[in-house]
Amino acid sequence: MSRTVVREALRSLEVLGMVRPRHKVGTTVQPQESWALLNPQVVAWRADGPDADTLREYLRDMRDAYGRRSRSAFVSADTGFHRTVLRGADNAVLSRLVQTLIATLHPRYSDRHQFFTADTAASLDRHEQVVEAIAAMDPAAARAAAAALVRASRVEVLGSAPAWER
């Protein structure tokens, strides 16, 4: 491969925030937070990459934990699922909401609340709809699936939908 081709490839990756060339140091790969995650090329690469697979793994782990009625395994997989979704949103504010989300879900995870309910299986199906929409790179479907998941979780935790949703 010629140096010209390598240089052009590295320039393309630099524009996407994926690498950083430094004089007398070389080119270093940058953390994912630096990437242009909303660039169509990056979106396409990531759709084929590990994030959708990671979400599927977390979903599989959640289903398995539900089948075994393992609260700790379910919480771990659910938390990982939501961390991955928020990290993949490429939104610094949303990424910072991971701890807020976990704190919000704390009543759901506490021993005072019935953990596995009649809605748990349907909730897992809603999680799957989010994964499939993300994998299909369909932002409208992902937004709708995520909103349905949030609405149902809010009803489950609070007991009813807010007045404006009734």
Coordinates of C-alpha atoms in Angstrom, one line a residue:
M1 CA 0.0 0.0 0.0
S2 CA 1.4 3.4 -0.9
R3 CA 2.0 6.1 1.6
T4 CA -0.5 8.4 -0.2
V5 CA -3.3 5.9 0.4
V6 CA -2.3 5.5 4.1
R7 CA -2.2 9.3 4.5
E8 CA -5.6 9.8 2.9
A9 CA -7.1 7.0 5.1
L10 CA -5.6 8.6 8.2
R11 CA -6.9 12.0 7.2
S12 CA -10.4 10.6 6.8
L13 CA -10.2 9.0 10.2
E14 CA -8.8 12.3 11.7
V15 CA -11.8 14.2 10.3
L16 CA -14.1 11.8 12.1
G17 CA -12.2 12.3 15.3
M18 CA -11.1 8.7 15.4
V19 CA -7.3 9.3 15.3
R20 CA -5.0 12.1 16.2
P21 CA -1.7 12.6 14.4
R22 CA 1.1 14.2 16.4
H23 CA 4.5 15.2 15.1
K24 CA 7.3 12.9 16.3
V25 CA 4.8 10.8 18.3
G26 CA 2.8 9.2 15.6
T27 CA -0.9 8.6 15.2
T28 CA -3.0 7.5 18.2
V29 CA -6.5 6.2 18.3
Q30 CA -8.9 8.5 20.1
P31 CA -11.5 7.4 22.7
Q32 CA -15.0 6.9 21.3
E33 CA -16.2 10.1 23.0
S34 CA -14.1 12.0 20.5
W35 CA -15.5 10.4 17.4
A36 CA -18.1 12.0 15.2
L37 CA -20.7 9.5 16.2
L38 CA -23.5 11.1 14.2
N39 CA -21.5 11.0 10.9
P40 CA -23.4 8.6 8.6
Q41 CA -20.2 6.6 8.0
V42 CA -19.5 6.1 11.7
V43 CA -23.2 5.3 12.3
A44 CA -23.0 2.6 9.6
W45 CA -19.7 1.2 11.0
R46 CA -21.1 1.1 14.5
A47 CA -24.3 -0.5 13.5
D48 CA -22.3 -3.4 12.2
G49 CA -20.0 -3.2 15.2
P50 CA -20.2 -4.2 18.9
D51 CA -22.7 -1.7 20.4
A52 CA -25.9 -3.4 18.9
D53 CA -24.4 -6.7 19.8
T54 CA -23.6 -5.5 23.3
L55 CA -27.3 -4.4 23.7
R56 CA -28.4 -7.8 22.5
E57 CA -26.1 -9.5 25.0
Y58 CA -27.5 -7.4 27.9
L59 CA -31.0 -8.2 26.7
R60 CA -30.2 -11.9 26.6
D61 CA -28.7 -11.6 30.1
M62 CA -31.9 -9.8 31.3
R63 CA -34.1 -12.5 29.9
D64 CA -31.9 -15.2 31.5
A65 CA -32.0 -13.4 34.9
Y66 CA -35.7 -13.0 34.6
G67 CA -36.1 -16.7 33.9
R68 CA -34.0 -17.5 37.0
R69 CA -35.6 -14.7 39.0
S70 CA -32.1 -13.4 39.8
R71 CA -32.5 -9.8 40.9
S72 CA -28.8 -9.0 41.0
A73 CA -28.1 -10.4 37.5
F74 CA -31.1 -8.6 36.1
V75 CA -30.1 -5.3 37.7
S76 CA -26.5 -5.7 36.4
A77 CA -27.7 -6.4 32.8
D78 CA -30.4 -3.7 32.8
T79 CA -27.9 -1.1 34.1
G80 CA -25.4 -2.2 31.4
F81 CA -28.1 -2.0 28.8
H82 CA -29.0 1.6 29.7
R83 CA -25.4 2.7 30.1
T84 CA -24.7 1.4 26.6
V85 CA -27.7 3.2 25.1
L86 CA -26.8 6.5 26.8
R87 CA -23.2 6.2 25.8
G88 CA -24.2 5.5 22.2
A89 CA -26.4 8.6 22.0
D90 CA -23.2 10.7 21.6
N91 CA -24.7 13.3 23.8
A92 CA -22.6 14.5 26.7
V93 CA -25.6 15.5 28.8
L94 CA -27.3 12.2 28.3
S95 CA -24.1 10.3 29.0
R96 CA -23.9 12.1 32.4
L97 CA -27.4 10.9 33.2
V98 CA -26.4 7.3 33.8
Q99 CA -26.1 7.8 37.6
T100 CA -29.4 9.8 37.6
L101 CA -31.1 7.0 35.7
I102 CA -29.8 4.4 38.2
A103 CA -31.0 6.6 41.1
T104 CA -34.4 7.0 39.4
L105 CA -34.6 3.2 39.0
H106 CA -33.5 2.6 42.6
P107 CA -37.1 2.3 43.9
R108 CA -37.7 -0.3 41.2
Y109 CA -34.6 -2.2 42.3
S110 CA -35.2 -1.9 46.0
D111 CA -36.3 -4.8 48.2
R112 CA -39.4 -2.9 49.1
H113 CA -40.8 -3.2 45.6
Q114 CA -41.9 -6.4 43.9
F115 CA -39.1 -6.9 41.5
F116 CA -40.4 -9.2 38.9
T117 CA -44.0 -8.4 37.9
A118 CA -46.6 -9.4 35.4
D119 CA -45.1 -6.6 33.1
T120 CA -41.5 -7.8 33.2
A121 CA -41.8 -10.0 30.1
A122 CA -43.5 -7.2 28.2
S123 CA -40.8 -4.8 29.4
L124 CA -38.1 -7.1 28.0
D125 CA -40.0 -7.0 24.7
R126 CA -40.0 -3.2 24.8
H127 CA -36.2 -3.3 25.4
E128 CA -35.9 -5.6 22.4
Q129 CA -37.8 -3.1 20.3
V130 CA -35.3 -0.4 21.3
V131 CA -32.4 -2.7 20.3
E132 CA -33.9 -3.6 16.9
A133 CA -34.6 0.1 16.1
I134 CA -31.1 1.1 17.0
A135 CA -29.7 -1.8 14.9
A136 CA -31.9 -0.7 12.0
M137 CA -30.6 2.9 12.4
D138 CA -34.2 4.1 12.6
P139 CA -34.1 7.1 14.9
A140 CA -37.9 7.6 14.9
A141 CA -38.5 3.9 15.8
A142 CA -35.8 4.0 18.5
R143 CA -37.3 7.2 20.0
A144 CA -40.8 5.7 20.0
A145 CA -39.6 2.4 21.5
A146 CA -37.6 4.2 24.2
A147 CA -40.5 6.5 25.0
A148 CA -42.8 3.4 25.3
L149 CA -40.3 1.8 27.6
V150 CA -40.0 4.9 29.8
R151 CA -43.8 5.4 30.0
A152 CA -44.4 1.8 31.0
S153 CA -41.6 1.9 33.6
R154 CA -43.0 5.1 35.0
V155 CA -46.4 3.6 35.4
E156 CA -44.9 0.5 37.0
V157 CA -42.9 2.5 39.5
L158 CA -45.4 5.3 40.2
G159 CA -48.6 3.3 39.8
S160 CA -50.3 5.5 37.2
A161 CA -49.6 7.6 34.2
P162 CA -49.3 11.4 34.7
A163 CA -52.5 13.3 33.9
W164 CA -51.2 14.7 30.6
E165 CA -50.8 11.1 29.3
R166 CA -54.2 9.8 30.2

